Amino acid sequence: MKPPQFEYQRALTIEEAIAARAANDNTAILAGGQSLLPTLNFRLGAPDSLIDISRIPSLSQIEITDSEVKIGAMVRQRQVEIHDEINQANPLLRETLAHVAHLVIRNRGTVVGSLAHADAAAELPSVLLTCDGRVEVVGPNGARSIAADEFFRFHLTTALKPDELVTAACFPVLAPGTGWAFGEIARRRGDYAIAGVCVVLSVDSNGNCTSASLGACGIGSRPIRLHGAEKILVGSRLDEDAIAAAGDAAREAVETPDDTQASQAYRQQVLATLVRRNVVRAAARAGAPA
Amino acid sequence: MSKKIRSAAPKAATDSTAEISLTINGEAITREVSTRRLLSDFLRHELGLTGTHVGCEHGVCGCCTVIIDGWAGRSCLTLAVQADGADIRTVESLAADDGTLHAVQQAFHECHALQCGFCTPGFLMSLVNYFERTPSPDLSEDGIRSVLAGNLCRCTGYQNIVAAVRRAAELLNVEGAKS
Ligand SMILES: Cc1cc2nc3c(=O)[nH]c(=O)nc-3n(C[C@H](O)[C@H](O)[C@H](O)COP(=O)(O)OP(=O)(O)OC[C@H]3O[C@@H](n4cnc5c(N)ncnc54)[C@H](O)[C@@H]3O)c2cc1C
Ligand code: FES
Ligand code: FES
């Protein structure tokens, strides 16, 4: 179908975008449009005005420091995927982006747009959550930073206020020796996943796991940390028994009831399998003895 | 039972409009468009470039794919106003003026990679841009299918499209393509 009527506003600076945002409480930010345009074409949303932020130069910047990869709100998913320095700093982004939609969609969709859209099955929010990342936000009262576990509230719902704009997403740099993995099971390539699991862990020289962060998408109303599995892994030798126990412990995190894609029991099975597979891959990358 | 007769349709749309200037297949144009006009409809209905097809209007089928400022994108998920100042290429730009086909078109022709042809413009534009943008394309079965995953075809069963991608790589002298 075709989109409903709206006013189109093109912001050339962050200040202009915020002013347009503050002037009306029913606006939508237009970034890559890869989720917003389908929403409009389906007439699932009817904002009074769209604020196009694509011509604000500062939002296209990528900044890599010792501690963070900072991705501006207009940086396209594909740009991040093919960026070698980002891949060195946090290789989870490239591995994850390969599962996000299709190449042609990633050419236009932004990383920040995916986070702001906050689909509970979307891959990138679960990565931001697992890495303990954050987003930078600007509103009429200035800038603030929101931690990932604060930001994602519910399916398609974030802590962003209607007069605010996300200016950047900040993914922590993974320290050398960190193990990492993202993997998912979806019915077709490019689909939102039945479930996806992100793992970040570290191992000491004796082969003991010293830290483990696990997060999942597709299993509830927002990205979810798998604390039960994390507890089992930390302090273990990442042996087969510990990994199997972590997979089993993750099952109870599934909130999604039976739906058209999968029953709850099947989703639990998928989640347990993904936890095992991805912990094994992350452990190998951390240099843990097999 | 009498049905109420509808009042006359409004003569002019009440949509807000904007003037846009852009380059399409090398030609500069300026037009007044409704702000909610999709780029796909702008190309087809206002410019008569009906090579760009429209299937789903939500990004899934891929047949509306065009190249926007050097990157393939869905024209059904892009507003015409967003394309102000952009350089757009559509399927009409692929063949030379004398009718010589682009290597990817030639490969589709040779491999019988189309039947009804509805999906073909989208496959062509996605693949042309993939080859332009990817110095060493992954020509494994899995690699090719992952690139093709963003375009749906209801006719061919994809086998011949996969073969056409390999053939296009040969015609384009991509390193690693068997000849
Ligand atoms: C066919 C198809 C398949 C897809 N499959 C997947 C998939 O498997 N996994 C997945 O994760 N995603 C998928 N997507 C969605 C895709 O990743 C989108 O690109 C992304 O979700 C939104 O990014 P965008 O830049 O296009 O944002 P837009 O569509 O422009 O915006 C999305 C929403 O976020 C808001 N927003 C955007 N930027 C900001 C900002 N800076 N500040 C405040 N609000 C903002 C908008 O107002 C809007 O509500 C798919 C999309 C399509 C069309
Ligand atoms: S019409 Fe654009 S993707 Fe289907
Ligand atoms: S050839 Fe008919 S849809 Fe592809």
Coordinates of C-alpha atoms and ligand atoms in Angstrom, one line a residue:
Chain A
M1 CA 0.0 0.0 0.0
K2 CA 1.0 3.7 0.0
P3 CA 1.9 5.8 3.0
P4 CA -0.7 8.1 4.6
Q5 CA -0.2 11.9 4.4
F6 CA 2.5 13.5 6.5
E7 CA 4.6 16.7 6.5
Y8 CA 8.2 16.1 5.4
Q9 CA 10.9 18.1 7.3
R10 CA 14.5 17.9 6.4
A11 CA 16.8 18.7 9.3
L12 CA 20.2 20.0 8.5
T13 CA 21.5 20.2 12.0
I14 CA 20.8 18.2 15.2
E15 CA 19.3 21.5 16.7
E16 CA 16.8 21.7 13.8
A17 CA 15.8 18.1 14.3
I18 CA 15.2 18.6 18.0
A19 CA 13.2 21.8 17.4
A20 CA 11.0 19.9 14.9
R21 CA 10.7 17.1 17.4
A22 CA 9.7 19.4 20.2
A23 CA 7.2 21.3 18.1
N24 CA 4.9 18.3 17.7
D25 CA 4.4 15.2 19.8
N26 CA 3.6 13.0 16.9
T27 CA 6.7 13.0 14.7
A28 CA 8.9 10.2 13.5
I29 CA 12.6 10.3 12.7
L30 CA 13.4 9.1 9.2
A31 CA 16.8 7.5 9.0
G32 CA 17.3 4.6 6.5
G33 CA 13.5 4.1 6.3
Q34 CA 13.8 0.3 6.2
S35 CA 11.4 -0.2 9.1
L36 CA 9.6 3.2 9.0
L37 CA 8.5 3.0 5.4
P38 CA 7.1 -0.5 5.7
T39 CA 5.2 0.7 8.8
L40 CA 3.8 3.6 6.8
N41 CA 3.0 1.6 3.7
F42 CA 1.1 -0.9 5.9
R43 CA -0.6 2.1 7.5
L44 CA 0.5 0.9 10.9
G45 CA 1.6 4.3 11.8
A46 CA 0.4 7.8 11.0
P47 CA 2.9 10.4 12.2
D48 CA 2.1 14.1 11.5
S49 CA 5.5 14.7 10.2
L50 CA 8.7 12.8 9.3
I51 CA 12.0 14.4 10.2
D52 CA 14.7 13.3 7.7
I53 CA 18.0 13.3 9.5
S54 CA 20.1 11.9 6.6
R55 CA 21.6 15.3 5.7
I56 CA 23.0 16.1 9.1
P57 CA 26.8 15.6 8.5
S58 CA 27.8 14.8 12.0
L59 CA 25.5 11.8 12.2
S60 CA 27.5 10.0 9.5
Q61 CA 30.6 9.7 11.6
I62 CA 32.3 6.6 12.9
E63 CA 34.7 7.0 15.9
I64 CA 36.9 4.3 17.3
T65 CA 38.6 4.9 20.7
D66 CA 40.5 2.5 23.0
S67 CA 37.3 1.7 24.7
E68 CA 34.4 2.2 22.3
V69 CA 33.2 2.0 18.7
K70 CA 30.9 5.0 18.3
I71 CA 28.5 4.7 15.3
G72 CA 26.6 7.8 14.2
A73 CA 22.9 7.7 13.6
M74 CA 23.2 7.8 9.8
V75 CA 25.9 5.2 9.4
R76 CA 24.4 2.4 7.3
Q77 CA 24.5 -1.2 8.4
R78 CA 26.4 -2.2 5.4
Q79 CA 29.1 0.4 6.0
V80 CA 29.7 -1.0 9.5
E81 CA 29.7 -4.6 8.1
I82 CA 32.5 -3.9 5.7
H83 CA 34.5 -1.6 8.0
D84 CA 37.8 -3.4 8.8
E85 CA 38.8 -1.3 11.8
I86 CA 35.4 -1.7 13.4
N87 CA 35.8 -5.4 12.8
Q88 CA 39.1 -5.4 14.7
A89 CA 37.6 -3.4 17.6
N90 CA 34.4 -5.4 17.9
P91 CA 34.0 -8.3 15.5
L92 CA 30.5 -9.1 16.8
L93 CA 29.1 -6.4 14.5
R94 CA 30.2 -8.0 11.3
E95 CA 29.2 -11.5 12.4
T96 CA 25.8 -10.2 13.5
L97 CA 25.0 -7.9 10.6
A98 CA 25.3 -10.9 8.2
H99 CA 22.0 -12.1 9.8
V100 CA 20.2 -8.7 9.6
A101 CA 17.8 -8.5 6.7
H102 CA 19.3 -8.7 3.2
L103 CA 22.3 -7.0 1.7
V104 CA 20.2 -4.4 -0.2
I105 CA 18.3 -3.6 3.0
R106 CA 21.5 -3.2 4.9
N107 CA 22.8 -0.7 2.3
R108 CA 20.2 1.7 3.5
G109 CA 19.2 0.7 7.0
T110 CA 21.2 2.2 9.9
V111 CA 22.6 0.5 13.0
V112 CA 21.0 3.2 15.2
G113 CA 17.7 2.9 13.4
S114 CA 17.6 -0.8 14.2
L115 CA 18.2 0.0 17.9
A116 CA 15.7 2.8 18.0
H117 CA 13.1 0.6 16.3
A118 CA 13.7 -2.0 19.0
D119 CA 12.0 -5.0 17.4
A120 CA 12.3 -7.7 20.1
A121 CA 13.5 -10.1 17.4
A122 CA 16.1 -7.8 16.0
E123 CA 19.7 -8.9 16.3
L124 CA 21.6 -5.6 17.0
P125 CA 19.8 -4.7 20.2
S126 CA 20.8 -8.1 21.7
V127 CA 24.4 -7.4 20.8
L128 CA 24.3 -3.9 22.4
L129 CA 22.8 -5.4 25.5
T130 CA 25.3 -8.3 25.7
C131 CA 28.3 -6.0 25.3
D132 CA 27.0 -3.5 27.9
G133 CA 26.9 -0.8 25.3
R134 CA 24.9 2.4 25.3
V135 CA 23.3 5.0 23.1
E136 CA 23.8 8.7 23.0
V137 CA 20.7 10.8 22.9
V138 CA 20.0 14.6 22.5
G139 CA 16.8 16.4 23.5
P140 CA 15.7 20.0 24.2
N141 CA 17.5 19.7 27.6
G142 CA 20.8 18.6 26.2
A143 CA 22.6 15.3 25.7
R144 CA 22.4 12.1 27.8
S145 CA 23.7 8.6 27.6
I146 CA 21.4 5.6 28.1
A147 CA 22.8 2.1 28.9
A148 CA 21.4 -0.7 26.8
D149 CA 19.6 -2.5 29.7
E150 CA 17.8 0.8 30.4
F151 CA 17.1 1.6 26.7
F152 CA 15.1 -1.4 25.5
R153 CA 11.8 -1.4 27.4
F154 CA 9.4 -3.5 25.3
H155 CA 8.8 -4.6 21.7
L156 CA 9.2 -1.5 19.6
T157 CA 9.5 0.6 22.8
T158 CA 12.6 2.3 24.2
A159 CA 13.4 4.8 26.9
L160 CA 13.7 7.6 24.2
K161 CA 11.3 10.5 24.8
P162 CA 9.2 11.8 21.9
D163 CA 11.3 15.0 21.7
E164 CA 14.6 13.2 21.6
L165 CA 16.9 11.9 19.0
V166 CA 19.5 9.1 19.2
T167 CA 22.7 10.5 17.8
A168 CA 25.0 7.5 18.2
A169 CA 25.4 3.9 19.4
C170 CA 28.5 3.0 21.4
F171 CA 29.7 -0.6 21.3
P172 CA 32.5 -1.4 23.7
V173 CA 35.8 -2.6 22.2
L174 CA 36.4 -6.2 23.0
A175 CA 39.7 -6.7 24.8
P176 CA 42.3 -9.0 23.2
G177 CA 41.7 -12.6 24.1
T178 CA 38.0 -12.1 24.5
G179 CA 35.8 -14.8 23.0
W180 CA 32.8 -13.8 21.1
A181 CA 30.1 -15.2 18.9
F182 CA 26.7 -14.4 17.4
G183 CA 24.5 -17.1 15.8
E184 CA 20.8 -17.5 15.2
I185 CA 18.2 -19.9 13.7
A186 CA 15.7 -18.4 11.3
R187 CA 13.3 -20.0 8.9
R188 CA 14.7 -18.2 5.9
R189 CA 17.9 -16.2 5.4
G190 CA 17.3 -12.6 6.2
D191 CA 14.3 -13.2 8.3
Y192 CA 14.0 -12.1 11.9
A193 CA 15.2 -15.1 13.9
I194 CA 13.2 -17.6 15.9
A195 CA 16.0 -17.0 18.4
G196 CA 19.5 -15.5 18.2
V197 CA 22.2 -15.7 20.9
C198 CA 25.2 -13.4 21.4
V199 CA 28.1 -14.5 23.6
V200 CA 31.1 -12.5 25.0
L201 CA 33.4 -14.4 27.4
S202 CA 37.0 -14.5 28.7
V203 CA 39.1 -17.3 29.9
D204 CA 42.3 -17.2 32.2
S205 CA 45.5 -19.1 31.4
N206 CA 44.3 -22.1 33.4
G207 CA 41.3 -22.5 31.1
N208 CA 38.8 -21.1 33.7
C209 CA 36.0 -18.9 32.4
T210 CA 36.4 -15.5 34.2
S211 CA 33.5 -13.7 32.7
A212 CA 30.5 -14.5 30.5
S213 CA 27.8 -12.3 29.0
L214 CA 25.0 -13.9 27.0
G215 CA 22.0 -12.2 25.5
A216 CA 19.2 -13.3 23.2
C217 CA 16.8 -11.9 20.7
G218 CA 13.4 -13.3 19.6
I219 CA 12.5 -14.9 22.9
G220 CA 10.6 -12.2 24.6
S221 CA 9.3 -8.7 24.4
R222 CA 12.8 -7.2 24.3
P223 CA 16.4 -8.4 24.1
I224 CA 17.1 -10.5 27.2
R225 CA 20.3 -11.3 29.1
L226 CA 20.7 -15.0 30.0
H227 CA 21.9 -14.5 33.6
G228 CA 21.2 -18.1 34.5
A229 CA 23.6 -19.4 31.8
E230 CA 26.2 -16.7 32.7
K231 CA 26.3 -17.9 36.3
I232 CA 26.9 -21.5 35.4
L233 CA 29.7 -20.6 32.9
V234 CA 31.7 -18.2 35.1
G235 CA 34.2 -20.2 37.1
S236 CA 33.7 -23.3 35.0
R237 CA 36.3 -24.8 32.7
L238 CA 33.8 -24.4 29.8
D239 CA 33.7 -28.2 29.6
E240 CA 30.9 -30.1 27.9
D241 CA 28.9 -30.5 31.1
A242 CA 29.0 -26.8 32.0
I243 CA 28.0 -25.8 28.5
A244 CA 25.1 -28.2 28.4
A245 CA 24.0 -27.0 31.8
A246 CA 24.2 -23.4 30.6
G247 CA 22.0 -24.2 27.6
D248 CA 19.4 -25.9 29.8
A249 CA 19.5 -22.9 32.2
A250 CA 18.7 -20.6 29.3
R251 CA 15.4 -22.3 28.5
E252 CA 13.4 -20.5 31.2
A253 CA 14.3 -17.1 29.7
V254 CA 11.9 -17.8 26.8
E255 CA 8.8 -15.6 27.4
T256 CA 7.3 -15.7 23.9
P257 CA 4.2 -17.9 23.9
D258 CA 3.5 -20.3 21.0
D259 CA 3.3 -18.3 17.8
T260 CA 3.0 -18.9 14.1
Q261 CA 6.7 -19.5 13.7
A262 CA 7.4 -21.8 16.6
S263 CA 5.9 -23.3 19.8
Q264 CA 7.4 -22.1 23.1
A265 CA 8.9 -25.6 23.7
Y266 CA 10.6 -25.5 20.3
R267 CA 11.9 -22.0 20.9
Q268 CA 13.4 -23.2 24.2
Q269 CA 15.1 -26.0 22.4
V270 CA 16.5 -23.6 19.8
L271 CA 17.7 -21.3 22.5
A272 CA 19.5 -24.1 24.4
T273 CA 21.1 -25.3 21.2
L274 CA 22.3 -21.8 20.2
V275 CA 23.7 -21.2 23.7
R276 CA 25.8 -24.4 23.4
R277 CA 27.0 -23.7 19.9
N278 CA 27.9 -20.1 20.4
V279 CA 29.6 -20.7 23.7
V280 CA 31.7 -23.4 22.0
R281 CA 32.6 -21.0 19.2
A282 CA 33.3 -18.1 21.6
A283 CA 35.5 -20.4 23.8
A284 CA 37.6 -21.4 20.8
R285 CA 38.1 -17.8 19.8
A286 CA 39.2 -17.0 23.4
G287 CA 41.8 -19.6 23.0
A288 CA 40.3 -22.0 25.6
P289 CA 41.7 -25.5 25.5
A290 CA 39.2 -27.7 23.6
Chain B
M1 CA -31.8 -1.2 -0.7
S2 CA -30.2 1.9 -2.2
K3 CA -26.5 2.5 -1.9
K4 CA -25.3 6.0 -1.2
I5 CA -23.7 7.5 -4.2
R6 CA -20.2 8.8 -3.5
S7 CA -19.4 12.5 -3.8
A8 CA -16.9 13.5 -6.5
A9 CA -13.3 12.7 -5.9
P10 CA -11.3 15.7 -4.9
K11 CA -9.7 17.4 -8.0
A12 CA -6.3 18.0 -6.5
A13 CA -4.7 16.0 -3.8
T14 CA -4.3 17.8 -0.5
D15 CA -0.8 16.3 0.0
S16 CA 2.1 18.5 0.8
T17 CA 4.5 18.7 -2.1
A18 CA 8.2 19.5 -2.6
E19 CA 10.4 20.2 -5.6
I20 CA 13.2 17.7 -6.2
S21 CA 16.1 17.6 -8.6
L22 CA 17.9 14.4 -9.3
T23 CA 19.8 12.5 -11.9
I24 CA 18.1 9.5 -13.4
N25 CA 20.1 7.2 -15.7
G26 CA 22.4 10.2 -16.4
E27 CA 19.7 12.7 -17.1
A28 CA 19.1 15.6 -14.8
I29 CA 15.4 16.3 -13.9
T30 CA 13.4 18.6 -11.6
R31 CA 9.9 17.7 -10.6
E32 CA 7.3 18.7 -8.0
V33 CA 6.3 15.6 -6.1
S34 CA 3.9 14.7 -3.3
T35 CA 6.0 14.2 -0.1
R36 CA 4.6 10.8 0.4
R37 CA 5.3 9.7 -3.2
L38 CA 7.4 6.5 -3.1
L39 CA 10.5 6.5 -5.4
S40 CA 9.1 3.4 -7.1
D41 CA 5.9 5.1 -8.0
F42 CA 7.7 8.3 -9.0
L43 CA 9.9 6.3 -11.5
R44 CA 6.9 4.4 -12.9
H45 CA 4.0 6.7 -12.8
E46 CA 5.7 10.1 -13.2
L47 CA 8.7 9.3 -15.3
G48 CA 7.3 6.3 -17.2
L49 CA 10.3 4.1 -16.3
T50 CA 8.3 1.0 -15.8
G51 CA 11.3 -1.3 -15.8
T52 CA 11.3 -0.9 -12.1
H53 CA 8.7 -3.3 -10.8
V54 CA 6.5 -3.2 -7.7
G55 CA 5.5 -6.4 -5.9
C56 CA 5.1 -6.1 -2.2
E57 CA 5.8 -2.5 -1.1
H58 CA 7.4 -3.6 2.1
G59 CA 11.0 -4.5 1.1
V60 CA 10.6 -8.2 0.9
C61 CA 10.4 -9.2 -2.8
G62 CA 13.2 -7.0 -4.2
C63 CA 11.7 -6.4 -7.6
C64 CA 11.8 -2.6 -7.1
T65 CA 15.6 -2.5 -6.4
V66 CA 17.4 0.4 -8.0
I67 CA 20.9 1.9 -7.4
I68 CA 20.8 5.1 -5.3
D69 CA 24.0 7.0 -5.1
G70 CA 26.0 3.9 -5.9
W71 CA 24.3 1.5 -3.5
A72 CA 21.4 -0.8 -4.4
G73 CA 18.3 0.0 -2.4
R74 CA 14.5 -0.6 -2.4
S75 CA 12.7 2.1 -4.3
C76 CA 9.5 1.1 -2.4
L77 CA 11.1 1.9 0.9
T78 CA 12.5 5.3 -0.3
L79 CA 10.5 8.4 -0.7
A80 CA 11.0 10.4 -3.8
V81 CA 11.8 13.5 -1.6
Q82 CA 14.7 11.5 0.0
A83 CA 16.2 11.1 -3.4
D84 CA 16.5 14.8 -3.9
G85 CA 20.0 15.4 -5.2
A86 CA 20.7 11.7 -5.7
D87 CA 22.0 9.8 -8.6
I88 CA 19.6 7.0 -9.5
R89 CA 20.2 4.1 -11.9
T90 CA 17.4 1.8 -13.0
V91 CA 17.3 -1.3 -15.1
E92 CA 16.7 0.9 -18.2
S93 CA 20.4 2.1 -17.8
L94 CA 22.0 -1.3 -18.1
A95 CA 22.0 -2.1 -21.8
A96 CA 24.0 0.1 -24.2
D97 CA 22.2 2.4 -26.6
D98 CA 22.8 -0.1 -29.4
G99 CA 21.1 -2.8 -27.4
T100 CA 24.2 -4.6 -26.3
L101 CA 23.3 -6.2 -23.0
H102 CA 25.2 -5.6 -19.7
A103 CA 27.2 -8.7 -18.7
V104 CA 24.7 -9.6 -16.0
Q105 CA 21.8 -9.3 -18.4
Q106 CA 23.8 -11.4 -20.9
A107 CA 24.3 -14.1 -18.3
F108 CA 20.6 -14.2 -17.4
H109 CA 19.8 -14.5 -21.1
E110 CA 22.3 -17.3 -21.7
C111 CA 21.4 -19.3 -18.5
H112 CA 17.6 -18.9 -19.0
A113 CA 17.5 -17.2 -15.6
L114 CA 14.0 -15.8 -16.1
Q115 CA 10.6 -17.0 -17.1
C116 CA 7.9 -14.4 -16.6
G117 CA 10.5 -11.8 -16.0
F118 CA 8.7 -9.9 -13.2
C119 CA 11.4 -10.3 -10.7
T120 CA 14.3 -9.8 -13.2
P121 CA 14.9 -6.0 -12.9
G122 CA 15.4 -6.4 -9.2
F123 CA 17.8 -9.3 -9.5
L124 CA 19.7 -7.4 -12.1
M125 CA 20.1 -4.2 -10.2
S126 CA 21.0 -6.1 -6.9
L127 CA 23.6 -8.2 -8.7
V128 CA 25.1 -5.4 -10.9
N129 CA 25.7 -3.4 -7.7
Y130 CA 27.0 -6.5 -5.8
F131 CA 29.6 -7.0 -8.5
E132 CA 30.5 -3.2 -8.6
R133 CA 30.9 -3.1 -4.8
T134 CA 32.5 -6.4 -4.0
P135 CA 36.1 -6.8 -5.2
S136 CA 36.2 -10.6 -4.5
P137 CA 32.6 -11.9 -4.5
D138 CA 31.9 -15.2 -2.8
L139 CA 31.0 -17.5 -5.7
S140 CA 30.3 -20.6 -3.6
E141 CA 26.7 -21.9 -3.8
D142 CA 26.1 -20.6 -0.3
G143 CA 27.6 -17.2 -1.0
I144 CA 25.6 -16.7 -4.1
R145 CA 22.4 -17.8 -2.4
S146 CA 23.0 -15.4 0.4
V147 CA 23.2 -12.5 -2.1
L148 CA 20.1 -13.7 -3.9
A149 CA 18.1 -14.1 -0.7
G150 CA 16.9 -10.5 -0.9
N151 CA 15.0 -11.1 -4.2
L152 CA 12.1 -13.4 -4.7
C153 CA 11.3 -15.3 -7.9
R154 CA 8.1 -17.3 -8.2
C155 CA 9.0 -19.0 -11.5
T156 CA 12.5 -20.3 -11.9
G157 CA 13.3 -22.2 -8.8
Y158 CA 16.5 -20.1 -8.6
Q159 CA 18.8 -22.8 -10.0
N160 CA 19.3 -20.9 -13.3
I161 CA 19.7 -17.6 -11.5
V162 CA 22.6 -19.1 -9.4
A163 CA 24.1 -20.3 -12.7
A164 CA 23.7 -16.9 -14.2
V165 CA 25.6 -15.3 -11.3
R166 CA 28.5 -17.6 -12.0
R167 CA 28.3 -16.9 -15.7
A168 CA 28.1 -13.1 -15.0
A169 CA 31.3 -13.4 -12.9
E170 CA 33.0 -15.0 -15.9
L171 CA 31.8 -12.4 -18.3
L172 CA 33.0 -9.7 -15.9
N173 CA 36.4 -11.4 -15.5
V174 CA 36.0 -11.7 -11.7
E175 CA 39.0 -13.4 -10.2
G176 CA 38.2 -16.9 -9.1
A177 CA 35.4 -17.4 -11.7
K178 CA 36.1 -20.4 -13.8
S179 CA 36.2 -19.8 -17.5
Ligands
LIG1 C1 12.6 -7.1 4.2 C2 13.2 -6.7 5.5 C3 13.8 -7.6 6.3 C4 14.4 -7.2 7.5 N1 14.9 -8.1 8.3 C5 15.5 -7.7 9.5 C6 16.1 -8.7 10.3 O1 16.2 -9.9 10.0 N2 16.7 -8.2 11.5 C7 16.6 -6.9 11.9 O2 17.1 -6.6 12.9 N3 16.0 -6.0 11.1 C8 15.5 -6.4 9.9 N4 14.9 -5.4 9.1 C9 14.8 -4.0 9.6 C10 16.1 -3.2 9.2 O3 17.2 -3.7 10.0 C11 15.9 -1.7 9.4 O4 16.9 -1.1 8.7 C12 16.2 -1.2 10.8 O5 15.4 -1.8 11.7 C13 15.8 0.3 10.9 O6 16.9 1.1 10.5 P1 16.6 2.4 9.5 O7 17.7 3.2 9.5 O8 16.0 1.9 8.3 O9 15.4 3.1 10.4 P2 14.1 3.8 10.0 O10 13.2 2.9 9.3 O11 14.3 5.1 9.3 O12 13.5 4.0 11.4 C14 13.0 3.0 12.2 C15 12.4 3.5 13.5 O13 13.4 4.0 14.4 C16 13.2 5.4 14.6 N5 14.5 6.0 14.5 C17 15.5 5.8 13.5 N6 16.6 6.5 13.7 C18 16.4 7.2 14.9 C19 17.2 8.1 15.6 N7 18.4 8.4 15.3 N8 16.6 8.6 16.8 C20 15.4 8.3 17.1 N9 14.6 7.5 16.5 C21 15.1 6.9 15.3 C22 12.2 5.9 13.5 O14 11.5 7.0 13.8 C23 11.4 4.6 13.3 O15 10.4 4.6 14.3 C24 14.3 -5.8 7.9 C25 13.7 -4.9 7.1 C26 13.2 -5.3 5.9 C27 12.5 -4.3 5.0
FES2 S1 8.1 -3.8 -4.1 FE1 9.9 -3.1 -3.1 S2 10.7 -4.9 -2.2 FE2 8.8 -5.6 -3.0
FES3 S1 10.8 -15.1 -13.6 FE1 8.8 -15.0 -12.9 S2 9.0 -14.2 -10.9 FE2 11.0 -14.6 -11.5

